[in-house]
XYZ file of C-alpha atoms in Angstrom:
766
model
C 32.847 20.784 -34.406
C 32.235 20.090 -38.139
C 28.530 19.537 -37.725
C 27.662 20.996 -41.139
C 30.440 18.992 -42.893
C 29.394 15.796 -41.310
C 25.672 16.439 -41.964
C 26.387 17.334 -45.559
C 28.504 14.229 -46.109
C 25.850 12.042 -44.589
C 22.980 13.561 -46.579
C 24.976 13.525 -49.834
C 25.587 9.797 -49.401
C 22.088 9.014 -48.481
C 20.080 11.294 -50.844
C 21.064 9.633 -54.185
C 19.647 6.300 -52.985
C 16.166 7.858 -52.362
C 13.376 8.400 -54.921
C 13.619 11.548 -56.927
C 10.686 13.849 -56.038
C 8.192 15.205 -58.681
C 8.445 18.559 -60.438
C 6.003 21.334 -59.509
C 4.611 24.061 -61.801
C 2.096 26.822 -61.529
C -0.424 27.361 -64.346
C -3.184 29.779 -64.895
C -6.577 29.189 -63.318
C -8.971 30.186 -66.059
C -11.986 30.156 -63.743
C -10.221 32.391 -61.218
C -6.908 33.942 -62.373
C -6.224 35.240 -58.730
C -5.798 31.640 -57.627
C -3.217 29.877 -59.840
C -3.197 26.084 -59.896
C -0.310 23.852 -58.858
C 0.472 20.983 -61.216
C 2.618 17.942 -60.316
C 4.691 16.246 -63.014
C 7.295 13.417 -62.893
C 10.842 14.389 -62.222
C 12.428 16.249 -65.126
C 9.118 16.744 -66.993
C 8.458 20.244 -65.730
C 10.763 22.104 -68.164
C 9.638 19.867 -70.927
C 5.967 20.765 -70.246
C 6.953 24.436 -70.035
C 8.670 24.193 -73.434
C 5.683 22.408 -75.010
C 3.374 25.143 -73.852
C 5.735 27.767 -75.243
C 5.616 25.985 -78.586
C 1.823 25.921 -78.294
C 1.816 29.679 -77.866
C 4.061 30.078 -80.939
C 1.856 27.689 -82.918
C -1.314 29.615 -81.912
C 0.414 32.799 -83.229
C 1.178 31.008 -86.489
C -2.179 29.427 -86.885
C -4.213 32.577 -86.169
C -3.510 34.373 -89.502
C -3.908 31.119 -91.439
C -7.310 30.303 -89.894
C -8.853 33.740 -89.511
C -7.652 35.384 -92.696
C -8.717 32.664 -95.066
C -11.237 33.393 -97.867
C -13.647 30.922 -96.389
C -13.645 32.584 -92.989
C -13.901 36.005 -94.567
C -16.898 35.089 -96.704
C -18.738 33.501 -93.775
C -18.041 36.449 -91.549
C -19.289 38.937 -94.272
C -22.387 36.910 -94.832
C -23.126 37.019 -91.037
C -22.514 40.828 -91.033
C -24.810 41.311 -93.980
C -27.359 39.053 -92.396
C -27.248 41.054 -89.179
C -28.224 44.241 -91.150
C -30.544 42.770 -93.735
C -33.712 42.465 -91.599
C -33.691 46.002 -90.035
C -32.733 47.494 -93.459
C -35.596 45.747 -95.169
C -38.100 46.923 -92.545
C -36.765 50.534 -92.835
C -37.062 50.398 -96.624
C -40.686 49.253 -96.352
C -41.418 52.162 -94.049
C -39.726 54.518 -96.466
C -41.766 53.240 -99.372
C -45.109 53.552 -97.551
C -44.182 57.088 -96.351
C -43.439 58.184 -99.899
C -46.676 56.766 -101.080
C -48.469 58.718 -98.367
C -46.734 61.973 -99.522
C -44.009 61.975 -96.857
C -40.256 61.909 -97.142
C -38.089 60.439 -94.284
C -34.988 62.450 -93.386
C -32.375 61.546 -90.804
C -30.995 64.662 -88.919
C -28.760 65.044 -85.937
C -31.889 65.852 -83.891
C -33.769 62.778 -84.929
C -36.109 61.523 -87.632
C -37.972 64.167 -89.634
C -40.964 63.531 -92.010
C -41.398 66.224 -94.592
C -44.694 66.491 -96.802
C -43.954 66.170 -100.535
C -45.659 67.503 -103.646
C -44.896 65.657 -106.872
C -42.029 63.861 -105.044
C -40.347 67.110 -103.841
C -40.360 68.339 -100.302
C -42.950 71.138 -99.807
C -41.922 74.602 -98.430
C -43.440 75.879 -95.199
C -45.635 78.198 -97.162
C -46.962 75.311 -99.231
C -47.618 73.286 -96.142
C -49.588 76.178 -94.625
C -51.759 76.411 -97.831
C -52.803 72.746 -97.507
C -56.365 72.168 -96.307
C -56.440 71.660 -92.545
C -57.834 68.188 -92.810
C -55.082 66.984 -95.186
C -52.397 68.688 -93.064
C -53.573 66.898 -89.986
C -53.836 63.609 -91.823
C -50.275 63.757 -93.090
C -49.126 64.641 -89.448
C -50.872 61.538 -88.057
C -49.318 59.302 -90.712
C -45.799 60.837 -89.965
C -46.197 60.024 -86.254
C -47.335 56.474 -87.086
C -44.275 55.904 -89.410
C -42.063 57.419 -86.706
C -43.270 54.923 -84.141
C -42.690 52.097 -86.613
C -39.127 53.290 -87.219
C -38.427 53.591 -83.510
C -39.733 50.065 -83.005
C -37.465 48.822 -85.812
C -34.508 50.528 -84.221
C -35.265 49.114 -80.840
C -35.196 45.632 -82.300
C -31.776 46.269 -83.863
C -29.649 45.404 -80.771
C -31.473 42.073 -80.410
C -30.664 41.317 -84.029
C -27.083 42.430 -83.705
C -26.645 40.327 -80.418
C -27.903 37.313 -82.421
C -25.492 38.144 -85.200
C -22.633 38.513 -82.775
C -23.495 35.244 -81.166
C -23.412 33.610 -84.584
C -20.080 35.278 -85.247
C -18.757 34.015 -81.929
C -19.872 30.560 -82.848
C -18.138 30.902 -86.128
C -14.950 32.006 -84.429
C -15.182 29.070 -81.944
C -15.665 26.693 -84.784
C -12.746 28.020 -86.733
C -10.566 28.105 -83.589
C -11.604 24.522 -82.745
C -10.610 23.253 -86.122
C -7.359 25.329 -85.992
C -6.183 24.587 -82.497
C -7.595 21.120 -81.784
C -4.844 19.299 -83.646
C -2.188 21.129 -81.646
C -3.778 20.315 -78.382
C -4.388 16.642 -79.400
C -0.645 16.247 -79.900
C -0.070 17.342 -76.257
C -2.850 15.217 -74.982
C -1.223 12.063 -76.519
C 2.122 13.125 -75.072
C 0.860 13.589 -71.535
C -2.044 11.097 -71.645
C -0.835 9.436 -68.379
C -0.787 12.620 -66.421
C -4.266 13.498 -65.312
C -3.469 17.007 -63.937
C -1.915 17.949 -67.315
C -4.888 16.625 -69.296
C -7.279 18.612 -67.125
C -5.208 21.743 -67.700
C -5.151 21.138 -71.411
C -8.925 20.885 -71.475
C -9.084 24.208 -69.689
C -6.667 25.735 -72.251
C -8.795 24.397 -75.132
C -11.992 25.892 -73.598
C -10.249 29.239 -73.082
C -8.912 29.278 -76.589
C -12.358 28.791 -77.967
C -13.776 31.410 -75.707
C -11.213 33.950 -76.539
C -10.933 33.396 -80.325
C -11.946 37.032 -80.984
C -9.309 38.368 -78.629
C -6.725 36.281 -80.482
C -7.868 37.853 -83.798
C -7.804 41.245 -82.344
C -4.301 40.752 -80.831
C -3.008 39.559 -84.146
C -4.672 42.416 -86.105
C -3.198 44.988 -83.768
C 0.247 43.455 -83.974
C 0.119 42.644 -80.223
C 0.965 46.269 -79.456
C -0.468 48.110 -76.493
C -3.301 50.498 -77.184
C -2.304 54.178 -77.301
C -4.176 57.083 -75.870
C -2.735 60.473 -76.399
C 0.555 58.934 -77.307
C 0.737 56.857 -74.078
C 0.177 53.113 -73.686
C -2.847 52.220 -71.665
C -1.361 48.957 -70.588
C 2.254 47.698 -69.933
C 3.795 46.196 -73.026
C 4.454 42.853 -71.217
C 0.719 42.594 -70.476
C -0.325 42.758 -74.088
C 0.355 39.085 -74.533
C -1.021 38.072 -71.114
C -4.606 38.895 -72.011
C -4.509 36.175 -74.694
C -1.389 34.074 -74.807
C 0.597 34.818 -71.622
C -2.067 32.874 -69.678
C -1.184 29.619 -71.463
C 2.501 29.633 -70.333
C 3.873 27.493 -67.520
C 5.849 28.646 -64.480
C 8.171 25.859 -63.367
C 8.705 26.151 -59.654
C 10.890 23.092 -58.910
C 12.453 20.573 -61.218
C 14.824 17.611 -60.730
C 16.854 15.568 -63.120
C 15.401 12.109 -63.534
C 16.925 9.526 -61.112
C 19.041 12.221 -59.377
C 17.792 11.196 -55.869
C 16.395 13.391 -53.151
C 17.522 17.049 -53.122
C 19.757 18.419 -50.328
C 19.268 22.186 -49.878
C 21.428 24.402 -47.540
C 19.699 27.732 -47.051
C 22.134 30.277 -45.610
C 19.739 33.182 -45.381
C 16.361 31.708 -44.167
C 14.202 34.806 -44.524
C 10.441 34.427 -44.792
C 10.569 34.805 -48.547
C 13.637 32.538 -49.018
C 11.944 29.792 -47.047
C 8.348 29.976 -48.343
C 8.619 31.745 -51.622
C 7.186 35.025 -52.889
C 5.048 36.686 -55.491
C 6.945 39.286 -57.438
C 5.486 42.472 -58.872
C 6.524 44.683 -61.774
C 6.140 48.444 -61.668
C 4.697 49.710 -64.897
C 3.355 53.226 -65.430
C 3.133 53.717 -61.673
C 1.184 50.483 -61.060
C 2.286 47.146 -59.527
C 1.201 44.294 -61.677
C 1.683 40.480 -61.338
C 0.430 37.164 -62.503
C 1.164 33.480 -61.954
C 4.376 33.616 -63.975
C 5.890 35.886 -61.275
C 5.513 33.300 -58.471
C 8.993 32.334 -57.098
C 9.781 29.290 -55.032
C 11.544 28.972 -51.635
C 13.852 26.629 -49.952
C 11.128 24.458 -48.527
C 9.777 23.613 -52.051
C 13.286 23.151 -53.416
C 13.865 20.578 -50.752
C 10.492 19.002 -51.044
C 10.840 15.284 -51.047
C 14.388 15.589 -49.637
C 16.322 17.474 -46.974
C 16.634 21.118 -45.985
C 19.548 22.187 -43.671
C 19.096 25.378 -41.699
C 21.033 27.156 -38.956
C 18.518 27.424 -36.144
C 19.795 30.715 -34.863
C 19.446 32.408 -38.299
C 15.914 31.100 -38.662
C 15.037 32.509 -35.215
C 16.641 35.886 -35.897
C 14.889 36.321 -39.268
C 11.412 37.929 -38.530
C 8.467 35.498 -38.782
C 10.600 32.743 -40.439
C 10.374 30.399 -37.403
C 6.536 30.536 -37.315
C 6.359 30.100 -41.048
C 8.540 27.101 -40.962
C 6.561 25.422 -38.190
C 3.325 26.301 -39.995
C 4.513 24.659 -43.169
C 5.734 21.451 -41.364
C 2.679 21.195 -39.259
C 0.301 21.628 -42.162
C 2.243 19.475 -44.487
C 2.053 22.100 -47.285
C 3.555 25.302 -48.567
C 1.285 28.246 -49.308
C 3.254 30.972 -51.121
C 2.110 34.415 -49.990
C 3.676 37.682 -49.130
C 4.514 38.498 -45.536
C 1.861 41.145 -45.557
C -0.781 38.582 -46.497
C 0.475 36.056 -44.003
C 0.207 38.586 -41.132
C -3.143 40.009 -42.340
C -1.755 43.574 -42.650
C -2.278 43.949 -46.416
C -5.799 43.835 -47.788
C -5.016 44.602 -51.476
C -5.978 42.065 -54.112
C -3.077 39.758 -54.918
C -2.516 36.234 -56.046
C -3.425 33.299 -53.812
C -1.522 30.320 -55.266
C -2.715 26.891 -54.581
C -0.854 25.209 -51.714
C 1.761 22.613 -52.614
C 1.936 19.387 -50.522
C 5.160 19.228 -48.473
C 7.146 16.202 -47.444
C 10.606 17.208 -46.291
C 13.074 16.509 -43.544
C 14.507 19.541 -41.892
C 17.959 19.428 -40.238
C 18.526 22.246 -37.730
C 22.128 23.105 -36.819
C 22.668 24.952 -33.514
C 24.015 24.905 -30.066
C 23.013 22.501 -27.277
C 21.734 25.386 -25.240
C 19.508 26.639 -28.086
C 17.999 23.140 -28.447
C 17.039 22.798 -24.825
C 15.666 26.462 -24.686
C 13.424 25.725 -27.698
C 12.287 22.444 -26.196
C 11.483 24.154 -22.937
C 9.717 27.282 -24.232
C 8.303 26.374 -27.611
C 5.325 23.902 -27.120
C 5.393 22.795 -30.791
C 9.152 22.141 -30.997
C 9.086 18.653 -29.491
C 6.222 17.609 -31.873
C 8.219 18.824 -34.957
C 11.859 18.058 -34.017
C 11.878 14.409 -33.121
C 15.564 13.441 -33.382
C 18.433 14.959 -31.434
C 22.015 14.452 -32.605
C 24.221 15.824 -29.847
C 27.824 16.430 -31.011
C 30.607 16.191 -28.494
C 33.305 18.857 -28.389
C 36.093 16.456 -27.957
C 37.071 12.758 -28.314
C 39.269 10.345 -26.333
C 42.976 10.673 -27.288
C 43.851 7.058 -26.392
C 43.400 4.866 -29.469
C 42.308 7.730 -31.751
C 45.691 9.456 -32.560
C 46.002 7.501 -35.814
C 42.471 8.350 -36.745
C 43.200 11.985 -35.991
C 46.266 11.818 -38.145
C 44.036 10.524 -41.077
C 41.723 13.490 -40.402
C 44.625 15.878 -40.675
C 45.641 14.367 -43.957
C 42.216 14.520 -45.305
C 41.796 18.148 -44.401
C 45.258 18.988 -45.976
C 44.140 17.151 -49.173
C 40.787 18.842 -49.329
C 42.267 22.258 -48.794
C 45.079 21.527 -51.281
C 47.794 21.925 -48.730
C 51.388 20.632 -48.682
C 51.743 17.260 -46.815
C 52.617 17.245 -43.097
C 55.521 15.198 -41.837
C 55.259 12.897 -38.745
C 56.569 15.561 -36.299
C 54.110 18.132 -37.674
C 51.166 15.744 -37.272
C 52.196 14.960 -33.722
C 52.539 18.672 -32.925
C 48.997 19.325 -34.310
C 47.630 16.411 -32.216
C 49.350 17.951 -29.144
C 47.820 21.339 -29.898
C 44.430 19.648 -30.371
C 44.722 18.192 -26.883
C 45.568 21.678 -25.589
C 42.577 23.169 -27.291
C 40.321 20.573 -25.642
C 41.746 21.578 -22.235
C 42.496 17.906 -21.485
C 45.687 15.912 -22.127
C 43.523 12.821 -22.570
C 41.152 14.375 -25.110
C 41.362 15.744 -28.646
C 39.196 18.545 -29.802
C 36.793 17.942 -32.754
C 36.414 21.686 -33.347
C 37.615 21.298 -36.910
C 37.615 25.056 -37.837
C 40.418 25.701 -35.398
C 42.390 22.661 -36.608
C 41.802 23.645 -40.244
C 42.933 27.187 -39.615
C 46.132 25.945 -37.885
C 46.904 23.619 -40.814
C 46.408 26.380 -43.351
C 48.637 28.810 -41.458
C 51.292 26.156 -40.923
C 51.324 25.410 -44.597
C 51.636 29.110 -45.342
C 54.883 29.334 -43.347
C 56.273 26.219 -44.937
C 55.411 27.541 -48.442
C 56.964 30.941 -47.537
C 60.177 29.148 -46.459
C 60.225 27.115 -49.778
C 59.496 23.779 -48.131
C 57.732 20.963 -49.884
C 56.640 19.400 -46.611
C 55.222 21.039 -43.492
C 57.307 20.388 -40.391
C 56.772 20.779 -36.617
C 58.705 24.145 -36.689
C 56.042 25.554 -39.126
C 53.235 24.436 -36.784
C 54.938 26.118 -33.892
C 55.298 29.314 -35.922
C 51.594 29.212 -36.730
C 50.641 28.663 -33.058
C 52.939 31.495 -32.014
C 51.519 33.746 -34.594
C 47.985 33.070 -33.386
C 48.986 33.811 -29.824
C 50.780 36.910 -30.852
C 47.763 38.251 -32.810
C 45.568 37.943 -29.767
C 48.134 38.774 -27.104
C 48.091 42.565 -27.054
C 45.951 42.806 -23.910
C 48.033 40.157 -22.182
C 51.191 42.037 -23.004
C 49.726 45.309 -21.731
C 48.668 43.617 -18.384
C 52.117 42.054 -18.053
C 53.766 45.438 -18.665
C 51.539 47.101 -16.098
C 52.604 44.427 -13.637
C 56.313 44.715 -14.255
C 56.057 48.566 -13.872
C 54.196 48.146 -10.587
C 51.080 49.894 -11.986
C 49.268 46.687 -11.085
C 50.639 45.601 -7.677
C 51.739 42.004 -7.622
C 54.482 40.411 -5.583
C 56.259 37.284 -6.931
C 58.753 37.193 -4.126
C 58.744 37.668 -0.390
C 55.979 36.845 2.168
C 52.749 38.650 3.108
C 49.930 38.010 5.712
C 46.446 37.669 4.144
C 47.650 38.076 0.619
C 47.883 35.528 -2.178
C 48.306 35.498 -5.860
C 45.151 34.189 -7.576
C 44.969 33.188 -11.184
C 42.345 34.489 -13.609
C 41.675 33.699 -17.268
C 40.476 36.098 -19.958
C 38.717 34.812 -23.120
C 39.690 36.353 -26.484
C 37.792 34.818 -29.343
C 38.544 31.096 -29.428
C 41.729 31.534 -27.273
C 42.251 32.173 -23.532
C 45.123 33.813 -21.696
C 45.836 33.839 -18.016
C 47.100 36.544 -15.667
C 47.625 36.669 -11.888
C 45.654 38.876 -9.554
C 46.316 39.838 -6.054
C 43.689 38.640 -3.520
C 43.697 40.066 0.052
C 41.826 39.254 3.178
C 41.302 41.340 6.418
C 40.002 39.843 9.686
C 38.605 41.608 12.782
C 36.297 40.867 15.670
C 32.825 40.211 14.467
C 29.829 37.889 14.264
C 31.093 35.275 11.845
C 30.368 37.079 8.487
C 32.736 37.003 5.523
C 32.106 39.937 3.339
C 32.749 39.414 -0.397
C 33.463 43.021 -1.558
C 33.091 41.896 -5.232
C 29.510 40.791 -4.491
C 28.698 43.863 -2.436
C 29.550 46.154 -5.433
C 27.839 43.756 -7.839
C 31.028 42.791 -9.679
C 30.926 39.205 -8.457
C 29.082 36.602 -10.389
C 26.810 33.990 -8.803
C 29.340 31.216 -8.908
C 32.034 33.444 -7.331
C 29.610 34.466 -4.586
C 28.727 30.827 -3.953
C 32.492 30.049 -3.525
C 32.858 32.754 -0.879
C 29.884 31.388 1.031
C 31.465 27.957 0.908
C 34.572 29.384 2.656
C 32.370 30.605 5.526
C 30.872 27.149 5.817
C 34.324 25.490 5.778
C 35.731 27.667 8.464
C 32.667 27.425 10.657
C 32.436 23.703 10.253
C 36.084 22.900 10.946
C 37.122 25.484 13.524
C 33.912 26.650 15.273
C 32.389 23.429 16.412
C 32.676 24.344 20.112
C 32.946 28.083 20.108
C 31.189 30.932 18.252
C 32.789 32.146 15.060
C 33.660 35.599 16.308
C 35.223 37.302 13.355
C 34.313 39.466 10.496
C 36.371 39.226 7.343
C 36.466 40.937 3.959
C 37.841 39.499 0.734
C 38.624 41.351 -2.463
C 40.398 41.085 -5.810
C 42.770 44.017 -5.761
C 42.788 46.409 -8.703
C 39.929 44.477 -10.380
C 37.628 46.652 -12.361
C 35.315 44.245 -14.112
C 32.994 41.370 -13.406
C 34.379 38.224 -11.740
C 32.661 34.932 -12.457
C 33.427 31.382 -11.502
C 34.658 29.780 -8.318
C 38.154 28.795 -9.408
C 39.614 31.461 -7.024
C 37.839 30.184 -3.899
C 40.842 28.097 -2.733
C 43.091 31.152 -3.119
C 40.567 33.328 -1.139
C 40.466 30.654 1.557
C 44.285 30.634 1.761
C 44.311 34.440 2.179
C 41.563 34.289 4.864
C 43.311 31.505 6.807
C 46.569 33.452 6.633
C 44.843 36.574 7.927
C 43.234 34.604 10.837
C 46.514 32.863 11.883
C 48.664 35.928 11.041
C 50.790 33.571 8.965
C 52.749 35.035 6.014
C 52.144 33.512 2.603
C 55.057 32.943 0.204
C 54.306 35.332 -2.666
C 56.295 33.253 -5.110
C 53.298 31.003 -5.364
C 50.107 31.517 -7.305
C 47.104 29.439 -6.537
C 44.057 28.135 -8.356
C 41.287 25.723 -7.673
C 37.843 25.654 -6.195
C 37.064 24.307 -2.724
C 34.101 22.562 -1.025
C 32.950 22.746 2.563
C 35.124 19.836 3.581
C 38.307 21.538 2.374
C 38.811 19.408 -0.761
C 40.360 21.235 -3.665
C 38.398 20.727 -6.847
C 39.281 20.928 -10.591
C 38.947 24.087 -12.557
C 39.145 25.065 -16.232
C 41.864 26.623 -18.396
C 44.613 25.365 -16.082
C 47.264 25.524 -18.767
C 46.546 29.166 -19.593
C 46.602 30.120 -15.886
C 49.945 28.464 -15.292
C 51.538 30.047 -18.418
C 50.122 33.452 -17.516
C 51.829 33.381 -14.057
C 55.013 31.986 -15.486
C 55.228 34.857 -18.060
C 54.812 37.400 -15.295
C 57.418 35.722 -13.148
C 59.742 35.570 -16.068
C 59.229 39.222 -16.861
C 59.846 40.197 -13.209
C 62.698 37.704 -12.807
C 62.613 34.000 -11.997
C 64.051 33.153 -8.522
C 63.847 29.366 -8.720
C 61.292 29.320 -5.840
C 58.196 30.439 -7.797
C 55.492 28.140 -8.829
C 51.741 27.381 -9.099
C 49.511 25.233 -6.897
C 46.803 23.447 -8.775
C 44.157 20.807 -7.940
C 45.458 17.293 -8.219
C 42.521 16.417 -10.440
C 43.831 18.985 -13.051
C 47.138 17.207 -13.561
C 45.589 15.032 -16.257
C 44.650 18.260 -18.202
C 48.178 19.644 -18.351
C 49.379 20.486 -21.887
C 51.834 23.289 -21.189
C 54.116 25.192 -23.486
C 57.550 23.824 -24.105
C 59.318 26.716 -22.387
C 57.215 26.167 -19.189
C 57.915 22.404 -19.271
C 61.565 23.129 -19.725
C 61.665 25.600 -16.803
C 59.938 23.005 -14.493
C 62.375 20.350 -15.651
C 65.335 22.610 -14.779
C 63.905 23.628 -11.417
C 63.450 27.290 -12.324
C 59.647 26.945 -11.848
C 57.518 24.558 -9.860
C 54.098 22.978 -10.056
C 52.437 21.533 -7.003
C 49.297 19.427 -7.094
C 47.138 19.361 -3.929
C 44.044 17.555 -2.887
C 43.185 19.518 0.290
C 43.501 23.043 1.759
C 45.835 21.656 4.362
C 48.327 20.536 1.716
C 48.289 23.871 0.036
C 48.646 25.767 3.307
C 51.806 23.717 4.112
C 53.321 24.685 0.778
C 52.611 28.462 0.876
C 53.492 28.905 4.571
C 56.229 26.429 5.141
C 54.505 25.133 8.270
C 52.883 21.719 8.680
C 49.076 21.871 8.708
C 48.627 19.666 11.768
C 46.109 17.007 12.536
C 43.890 17.181 15.576
C 44.097 14.369 18.111
C 41.179 12.524 19.638
C 40.558 15.507 21.989
C 40.458 17.930 19.051
C 43.893 19.497 19.928
C 46.276 20.455 17.124
C 50.055 20.141 17.558
C 51.883 23.342 18.375
C 53.560 25.403 15.643
C 51.121 24.139 13.090
C 48.887 26.106 10.790
C 45.698 24.750 12.315
C 46.802 25.367 15.871
C 47.565 29.047 15.127
C 44.149 29.381 13.466
C 42.365 27.916 16.512
C 44.368 30.113 18.852
C 43.321 33.213 17.042
C 39.721 32.182 16.934
C 39.724 31.520 20.597
C 41.150 34.942 21.258
C 38.474 36.502 19.071
C 35.754 34.613 20.869
C 37.094 35.702 24.236
C 37.174 39.279 23.069
C 33.684 39.038 21.766
C 32.550 37.781 25.229
C 34.317 40.766 26.867
C 32.666 43.158 24.555
C 29.177 41.796 25.158
C 26.009 43.802 25.661
C 26.868 47.445 26.445
C 30.331 47.086 24.983
C 31.947 49.605 22.702
C 33.107 47.279 19.972
C 32.768 49.843 17.190
C 35.374 50.524 14.560
C 36.750 53.473 16.462
C 37.869 51.183 19.274
C 40.680 49.284 17.786
C 38.399 48.186 14.871
C 36.270 46.044 17.139
C 32.580 46.117 16.352
C 29.838 46.368 19.070
C 28.018 43.126 19.294
C 25.059 43.989 21.492
C 22.911 41.386 19.834
C 24.946 38.427 21.115
C 24.425 38.002 24.940
C 27.604 37.082 26.751
C 26.095 34.215 28.729
C 25.411 32.338 25.459
C 29.137 31.836 24.937
C 30.563 28.474 25.754
C 31.338 28.124 29.524
C 34.300 25.791 28.938
C 37.420 27.018 27.024
C 37.843 24.743 24.016
C 41.080 22.728 23.869
C 44.026 24.163 21.937
């Protein structure tokens, strides 16, 4: 019905007048990189901020060699390094000097420190050591052990000294980095001075730059290449920068041009990821790696501050999308996470981006049935979906034909079609009324109208016309019917070849032509079907064979039960209904739904009771109530045309026709050939309000009205029905308890459960 087109036009007109929502970015969380931070910026400033941070990264790359390769920095660094080794070296030199004065030489070997006795400054041989007096030898040994303890103590103090030196070096690097990077950051602070979230982030960037100054130096000195082990990189090449500079980049999730109004997003594939967003991963060296720059947005964030249009059935069919949508709307925020995280089935460490506040209006497109099902069975639906816009499937024809002509012109212009002349427009309007199934209505199912206009223009273009005429519209309609008419043609052929038995001439008792309709896509076609009834002595039951074999739908079964109520209420007021009847659609091999054949079934049943032949040239449609009133049915045009086509194929006699409910006359929009046949008297249409009127037409006898005593005139339909029912009641009384009324005795059932003395003692009037 053009819901999407209308919704889109409405939102496109409304959205530009509303405020433009802010941009949203994700940045690194330096305190916890697994939880990136969301930053809000005014509309259009997100890409600008991203560019400025890119420039900052480039400036950092440029400044690093200038700041950390200067002579001043090199001298200060060398001084710190020398200072870190001066104190332990001085202590070791003092120990060496004292050891030499004591006749010992200190030697460093792979196994440790060795003190060798000396003589005249030269190491003594083992033999010379053995020749030393025992007291002197032991004295030198004690001194060696003492010096060794001093050296060990000095060595143990070395890490403390080196840590102090490294801390001084770190402070030096921080000081150099501060002087190098602070001007760059101050420029950004001035530019974004009114944006508190950005200023807070810049403070974090400054602190991280100071903290990671050594890593910046190392990355520059290594050329930002991955470390290699046995010829293989130990880290993905794209991660080399991330350790130092990648963390300063900005991931823009959503951005809008300034003063562009609210966004209008149509999401055709509302999967969980397309709605909520996702965190992507890269496969590098067999590992899955990710960071905040790989966070991707979804439709909800793209529409944040505006409108999101979804097809409800697609959301429901996409696993977990419906729950995710409700969770976001209910919580007023979007938390981007993988489906595995949302369901709690994945426990691996991944990103947990900060949730983004959500303020969006969601438009769900769907059927009326789907809306009421969700409202009935989803407890949260009514709280979240507040406004119902219920689209009608048709519009009044009176007073709207000119408007519809404008609609046809606008569709033709939008689809770049040739113009349609007056007769073509009128023909499209007529067909629109036919599609609506009501001569007083016009369909608003724009897809069908648009397809007809396109195909009509195709035939006009093919014929070399500059303007589309009524003949081109007729060709398009005929082409649509032809493409979908194969099954109809096969059924008609089976009927003409008497494979499917159907009489369109003569008269038969208990047999009538009913009309069925078959859907094929957006079109319907009708075809007649023989309905027969058989009556015998019984206890008042009407057996619906279709229901017994589970081919009859609930509405069809309801219609058959109504027949039983009508007969009992009208003809069995003063006598028991002593018949059993069976009804069936002959040569029907599929399900039968609806009650539009209930009047035809009643005609067949009354004919079988009264033993009155029915003119087989007539086909009947219409439902009936318990008072015998014939009620309107659907697809009346297709049913009439289906029977006309069969009669035409088998030969029109001039006496054939269709009986329809009088309330369906207003729905007639028949084909031109059917209208012409009716006008010429080759085919007939009869509108009836009651079963009595229909029985008069198909039997040729008057129905007859009962007098004050309840007696019907002779040689009337109702008199014959009453006479037969009285005979059946009398026969049932005769075959009372102990009777033999089984099927082997003339087809009369044994009715031992109905005592004969319960029958009326007075014969009812005829």
